Amino acid sequence: MRLPFSRMVWFVVMVFLMPSVAWSAGDAARGKQKYQELCGACHGQSGKGDGPTAAVLPVKPRDHTDADYMGKLTDQQVFNTIKQGGEAVGKSPIMPKWGGILTDQQIMNIVVYIRTLSGSSK
Ligand code: HEC
């Protein structure tokens, strides 16, 4: 049986889009862009906690590729830390507060992106 080409294209598109539907609340590509722009200095461009400033910080920025650790955090917890800053959630005040700088949507995008770094979720 031969499927018309347009059907095949559609099928391929659907297969690739399906897993991302569940995550439609956030856009990982946009999250990555913002992350590298704003968070990379401390957390590192690839999120390993090894940004240029990390060496001189008394508290090390979190390694977002650590699946064991990140797997224990809910999306809401990660979201709150980013929005309210470290101090508000009982962590180091070195982790800045991004609410007011980033919209909730932009923070959601970053949460979704951070999840892709460790492949973990909760
Ligand atoms: C000035 C350096 C700095 C910048 C910039 C920074 N962070 Fe952090 N971040 C930290 C430090 C230090 C910690 C660790 C706090 C602790 O463990 O007490 C942290 C912790 C976190 C955590 C908490 C993980 C956990 O333990 O619950 C998240 C999430 C996070 N950062 C996301 C971000 C995002 C997203 C951005 C950019 C929008 C960002 N950070 C920018 C320094 C920074």
PDB file of C-alpha atoms and ligand atoms in Angstrom:
ATOM      1  CA  MET A   1       0.000   0.000   0.000  1.00  0.00           C
ATOM      2  CA  ARG A   2       1.287   3.470  -0.802  1.00  0.00           C
ATOM      3  CA  LEU A   3       0.253   6.420   1.224  1.00  0.00           C
ATOM      4  CA  PRO A   4       0.075   9.783  -0.459  1.00  0.00           C
ATOM      5  CA  PHE A   5       3.128  11.842   0.411  1.00  0.00           C
ATOM      6  CA  SER A   6       1.121  14.527   2.183  1.00  0.00           C
ATOM      7  CA  ARG A   7      -0.360  11.883   4.502  1.00  0.00           C
ATOM      8  CA  MET A   8       3.101  10.635   5.374  1.00  0.00           C
ATOM      9  CA  VAL A   9       4.306  14.127   6.168  1.00  0.00           C
ATOM     10  CA  TRP A  10       1.285  14.613   8.374  1.00  0.00           C
ATOM     11  CA  PHE A  11       1.913  11.339  10.140  1.00  0.00           C
ATOM     12  CA  VAL A  12       5.540  12.204  10.858  1.00  0.00           C
ATOM     13  CA  VAL A  13       4.552  15.633  12.134  1.00  0.00           C
ATOM     14  CA  MET A  14       1.946  14.079  14.444  1.00  0.00           C
ATOM     15  CA  VAL A  15       4.390  11.560  15.885  1.00  0.00           C
ATOM     16  CA  PHE A  16       6.833  14.303  16.719  1.00  0.00           C
ATOM     17  CA  LEU A  17       4.236  16.620  18.140  1.00  0.00           C
ATOM     18  CA  MET A  18       2.426  14.111  20.329  1.00  0.00           C
ATOM     19  CA  PRO A  19       4.900  13.980  23.225  1.00  0.00           C
ATOM     20  CA  SER A  20       5.132  17.735  23.353  1.00  0.00           C
ATOM     21  CA  VAL A  21       1.387  18.218  23.684  1.00  0.00           C
ATOM     22  CA  ALA A  22       1.526  17.296  27.375  1.00  0.00           C
ATOM     23  CA  TRP A  23       4.120  20.004  27.841  1.00  0.00           C
ATOM     24  CA  SER A  24       2.270  22.622  25.899  1.00  0.00           C
ATOM     25  CA  ALA A  25       2.225  24.839  28.999  1.00  0.00           C
ATOM     26  CA  GLY A  26       5.849  25.721  28.290  1.00  0.00           C
ATOM     27  CA  ASP A  27       8.095  26.096  25.279  1.00  0.00           C
ATOM     28  CA  ALA A  28      11.501  24.519  25.857  1.00  0.00           C
ATOM     29  CA  ALA A  29      13.192  26.310  22.948  1.00  0.00           C
ATOM     30  CA  ARG A  30      12.203  29.707  24.260  1.00  0.00           C
ATOM     31  CA  GLY A  31      13.125  28.594  27.751  1.00  0.00           C
ATOM     32  CA  LYS A  32      16.585  27.601  26.569  1.00  0.00           C
ATOM     33  CA  GLN A  33      17.148  30.985  24.985  1.00  0.00           C
ATOM     34  CA  LYS A  34      16.261  32.842  28.201  1.00  0.00           C
ATOM     35  CA  TYR A  35      18.173  30.370  30.310  1.00  0.00           C
ATOM     36  CA  GLN A  36      21.374  30.877  28.383  1.00  0.00           C
ATOM     37  CA  GLU A  37      20.867  34.612  28.455  1.00  0.00           C
ATOM     38  CA  LEU A  38      20.051  35.002  32.163  1.00  0.00           C
ATOM     39  CA  CYS A  39      21.033  31.881  34.068  1.00  0.00           C
ATOM     40  CA  GLY A  40      24.110  30.626  32.255  1.00  0.00           C
ATOM     41  CA  ALA A  41      26.508  32.953  34.055  1.00  0.00           C
ATOM     42  CA  CYS A  42      25.943  30.971  37.235  1.00  0.00           C
ATOM     43  CA  HIS A  43      24.359  27.674  36.200  1.00  0.00           C
ATOM     44  CA  GLY A  44      26.456  27.269  33.050  1.00  0.00           C
ATOM     45  CA  GLN A  45      25.359  27.307  29.422  1.00  0.00           C
ATOM     46  CA  SER A  46      24.482  23.638  29.653  1.00  0.00           C
ATOM     47  CA  GLY A  47      23.007  23.857  33.167  1.00  0.00           C
ATOM     48  CA  LYS A  48      25.705  21.871  34.948  1.00  0.00           C
ATOM     49  CA  GLY A  49      26.197  24.537  37.600  1.00  0.00           C
ATOM     50  CA  ASP A  50      29.555  25.514  36.157  1.00  0.00           C
ATOM     51  CA  GLY A  51      29.002  29.013  34.807  1.00  0.00           C
ATOM     52  CA  PRO A  52      31.862  31.555  34.862  1.00  0.00           C
ATOM     53  CA  THR A  53      30.764  33.056  38.186  1.00  0.00           C
ATOM     54  CA  ALA A  54      30.173  29.693  39.888  1.00  0.00           C
ATOM     55  CA  ALA A  55      33.818  29.401  40.957  1.00  0.00           C
ATOM     56  CA  VAL A  56      33.614  32.459  43.188  1.00  0.00           C
ATOM     57  CA  LEU A  57      30.158  31.862  44.660  1.00  0.00           C
ATOM     58  CA  PRO A  58      30.069  30.562  48.254  1.00  0.00           C
ATOM     59  CA  VAL A  59      26.995  28.453  47.422  1.00  0.00           C
ATOM     60  CA  LYS A  60      27.236  26.515  44.187  1.00  0.00           C
ATOM     61  CA  PRO A  61      24.470  27.014  41.651  1.00  0.00           C
ATOM     62  CA  ARG A  62      22.388  23.906  41.235  1.00  0.00           C
ATOM     63  CA  ASP A  63      23.410  21.361  38.600  1.00  0.00           C
ATOM     64  CA  HIS A  64      20.196  21.029  36.585  1.00  0.00           C
ATOM     65  CA  THR A  65      21.460  17.913  34.818  1.00  0.00           C
ATOM     66  CA  ASP A  66      21.477  15.960  38.119  1.00  0.00           C
ATOM     67  CA  ALA A  67      18.483  13.655  37.567  1.00  0.00           C
ATOM     68  CA  ASP A  68      18.540  12.232  41.116  1.00  0.00           C
ATOM     69  CA  TYR A  69      18.266  15.664  42.643  1.00  0.00           C
ATOM     70  CA  MET A  70      16.014  17.306  40.064  1.00  0.00           C
ATOM     71  CA  GLY A  71      13.700  14.271  40.097  1.00  0.00           C
ATOM     72  CA  LYS A  72      12.765  15.119  43.676  1.00  0.00           C
ATOM     73  CA  LEU A  73      11.471  18.564  42.763  1.00  0.00           C
ATOM     74  CA  THR A  74       8.022  19.214  41.378  1.00  0.00           C
ATOM     75  CA  ASP A  75       7.583  21.632  38.482  1.00  0.00           C
ATOM     76  CA  GLN A  76       5.832  23.913  40.936  1.00  0.00           C
ATOM     77  CA  GLN A  77       8.853  23.924  43.263  1.00  0.00           C
ATOM     78  CA  VAL A  78      11.234  24.721  40.433  1.00  0.00           C
ATOM     79  CA  PHE A  79       8.849  27.413  39.226  1.00  0.00           C
ATOM     80  CA  ASN A  80       8.598  28.976  42.701  1.00  0.00           C
ATOM     81  CA  THR A  81      12.360  29.051  43.180  1.00  0.00           C
ATOM     82  CA  ILE A  82      12.816  30.857  39.894  1.00  0.00           C
ATOM     83  CA  LYS A  83       9.951  33.270  40.448  1.00  0.00           C
ATOM     84  CA  GLN A  84      10.532  34.054  44.139  1.00  0.00           C
ATOM     85  CA  GLY A  85      14.268  33.535  44.392  1.00  0.00           C
ATOM     86  CA  GLY A  86      16.318  31.250  46.626  1.00  0.00           C
ATOM     87  CA  GLU A  87      15.689  33.093  49.867  1.00  0.00           C
ATOM     88  CA  ALA A  88      11.897  32.816  49.677  1.00  0.00           C
ATOM     89  CA  VAL A  89      12.092  29.022  49.400  1.00  0.00           C
ATOM     90  CA  GLY A  90      14.723  28.477  52.080  1.00  0.00           C
ATOM     91  CA  LYS A  91      17.700  28.358  49.735  1.00  0.00           C
ATOM     92  CA  SER A  92      20.588  30.664  49.162  1.00  0.00           C
ATOM     93  CA  PRO A  93      19.740  34.328  48.409  1.00  0.00           C
ATOM     94  CA  ILE A  94      22.441  34.154  45.732  1.00  0.00           C
ATOM     95  CA  MET A  95      19.776  32.564  43.557  1.00  0.00           C
ATOM     96  CA  PRO A  96      18.028  35.726  42.333  1.00  0.00           C
ATOM     97  CA  LYS A  97      14.307  36.339  42.197  1.00  0.00           C
ATOM     98  CA  TRP A  98      13.069  36.525  38.598  1.00  0.00           C
ATOM     99  CA  GLY A  99       9.412  37.411  39.145  1.00  0.00           C
ATOM    100  CA  GLY A 100       8.903  40.917  37.766  1.00  0.00           C
ATOM    101  CA  ILE A 101      11.709  40.365  35.262  1.00  0.00           C
ATOM    102  CA  LEU A 102      10.256  37.254  33.649  1.00  0.00           C
ATOM    103  CA  THR A 103       6.558  36.568  33.078  1.00  0.00           C
ATOM    104  CA  ASP A 104       4.993  33.368  34.431  1.00  0.00           C
ATOM    105  CA  GLN A 105       4.930  32.050  30.876  1.00  0.00           C
ATOM    106  CA  GLN A 106       8.647  32.696  30.424  1.00  0.00           C
ATOM    107  CA  ILE A 107       9.329  30.933  33.726  1.00  0.00           C
ATOM    108  CA  MET A 108       7.194  27.956  32.627  1.00  0.00           C
ATOM    109  CA  ASN A 109       9.239  27.797  29.434  1.00  0.00           C
ATOM    110  CA  ILE A 110      12.415  27.680  31.502  1.00  0.00           C
ATOM    111  CA  VAL A 111      10.992  24.971  33.789  1.00  0.00           C
ATOM    112  CA  VAL A 112      10.207  22.834  30.749  1.00  0.00           C
ATOM    113  CA  TYR A 113      13.705  23.463  29.390  1.00  0.00           C
ATOM    114  CA  ILE A 114      15.359  22.627  32.734  1.00  0.00           C
ATOM    115  CA  ARG A 115      13.460  19.316  32.720  1.00  0.00           C
ATOM    116  CA  THR A 116      15.033  18.403  29.406  1.00  0.00           C
ATOM    117  CA  LEU A 117      18.509  18.768  30.962  1.00  0.00           C
ATOM    118  CA  SER A 118      18.066  15.891  33.400  1.00  0.00           C
ATOM    119  CA  GLY A 119      15.231  14.035  31.711  1.00  0.00           C
ATOM    120  CA  SER A 120      13.545  13.904  35.122  1.00  0.00           C
ATOM    121  CA  SER A 121      10.140  15.017  36.246  1.00  0.00           C
ATOM    122  CA  LYS A 122       7.877  14.722  39.237  1.00  0.00           C
TER     123      LYS A 122
HETATM  124  C1  HEC B   1      23.959  34.906  40.515  1.00  0.00           C
HETATM  125  C2  HEC B   1      24.001  33.499  40.170  1.00  0.00           C
HETATM  126  C3  HEC B   1      22.719  32.842  39.710  1.00  0.00           C
HETATM  127  C4  HEC B   1      21.934  33.190  38.651  1.00  0.00           C
HETATM  128  C5  HEC B   1      22.120  34.321  37.673  1.00  0.00           C
HETATM  129  C6  HEC B   1      20.869  32.204  38.614  1.00  0.00           C
HETATM  130  N1  HEC B   1      20.997  31.302  39.627  1.00  0.00           N
HETATM  131 FE1  HEC B   1      19.775  29.725  40.027  1.00  0.00          FE
HETATM  132  N2  HEC B   1      20.838  29.277  41.675  1.00  0.00           N
HETATM  133  C7  HEC B   1      22.014  29.926  42.062  1.00  0.00           C
HETATM  134  C8  HEC B   1      22.510  29.307  43.285  1.00  0.00           C
HETATM  135  C9  HEC B   1      23.766  29.711  44.042  1.00  0.00           C
HETATM  136  C10 HEC B   1      21.607  28.270  43.601  1.00  0.00           C
HETATM  137  C11 HEC B   1      21.688  27.294  44.760  1.00  0.00           C
HETATM  138  C12 HEC B   1      20.875  27.751  45.925  1.00  0.00           C
HETATM  139  C13 HEC B   1      20.986  26.764  47.059  1.00  0.00           C
HETATM  140  O1  HEC B   1      21.259  25.584  46.816  1.00  0.00           O
HETATM  141  O2  HEC B   1      20.756  27.186  48.201  1.00  0.00           O
HETATM  142  C14 HEC B   1      20.567  28.280  42.579  1.00  0.00           C
HETATM  143  C15 HEC B   1      19.481  27.444  42.562  1.00  0.00           C
HETATM  144  C16 HEC B   1      18.559  27.385  41.548  1.00  0.00           C
HETATM  145  C17 HEC B   1      17.430  26.500  41.511  1.00  0.00           C
HETATM  146  C18 HEC B   1      17.016  25.648  42.659  1.00  0.00           C
HETATM  147  C19 HEC B   1      17.170  24.183  42.545  1.00  0.00           C
HETATM  148  C20 HEC B   1      16.794  23.641  43.897  1.00  0.00           C
HETATM  149  O3  HEC B   1      17.699  23.307  44.650  1.00  0.00           O
HETATM  150  O4  HEC B   1      15.593  23.628  44.219  1.00  0.00           O
HETATM  151  C21 HEC B   1      16.779  26.705  40.332  1.00  0.00           C
HETATM  152  C22 HEC B   1      15.547  26.006  39.824  1.00  0.00           C
HETATM  153  C23 HEC B   1      17.505  27.751  39.641  1.00  0.00           C
HETATM  154  N3  HEC B   1      18.569  28.146  40.415  1.00  0.00           N
HETATM  155  C24 HEC B   1      17.143  28.245  38.409  1.00  0.00           C
HETATM  156  C25 HEC B   1      17.698  29.399  37.863  1.00  0.00           C
HETATM  157  C26 HEC B   1      17.213  30.024  36.658  1.00  0.00           C
HETATM  158  C27 HEC B   1      16.086  29.482  35.797  1.00  0.00           C
HETATM  159  C28 HEC B   1      17.952  31.149  36.461  1.00  0.00           C
HETATM  160  C29 HEC B   1      17.810  32.179  35.357  1.00  0.00           C
HETATM  161  C30 HEC B   1      16.494  32.745  35.111  1.00  0.00           C
HETATM  162  C31 HEC B   1      18.924  31.212  37.524  1.00  0.00           C
HETATM  163  N4  HEC B   1      18.727  30.130  38.368  1.00  0.00           N
HETATM  164  C32 HEC B   1      19.864  32.194  37.663  1.00  0.00           C
HETATM  165  C33 HEC B   1      22.613  30.993  41.432  1.00  0.00           C
HETATM  166  C34 HEC B   1      22.125  31.654  40.317  1.00  0.00           C
END
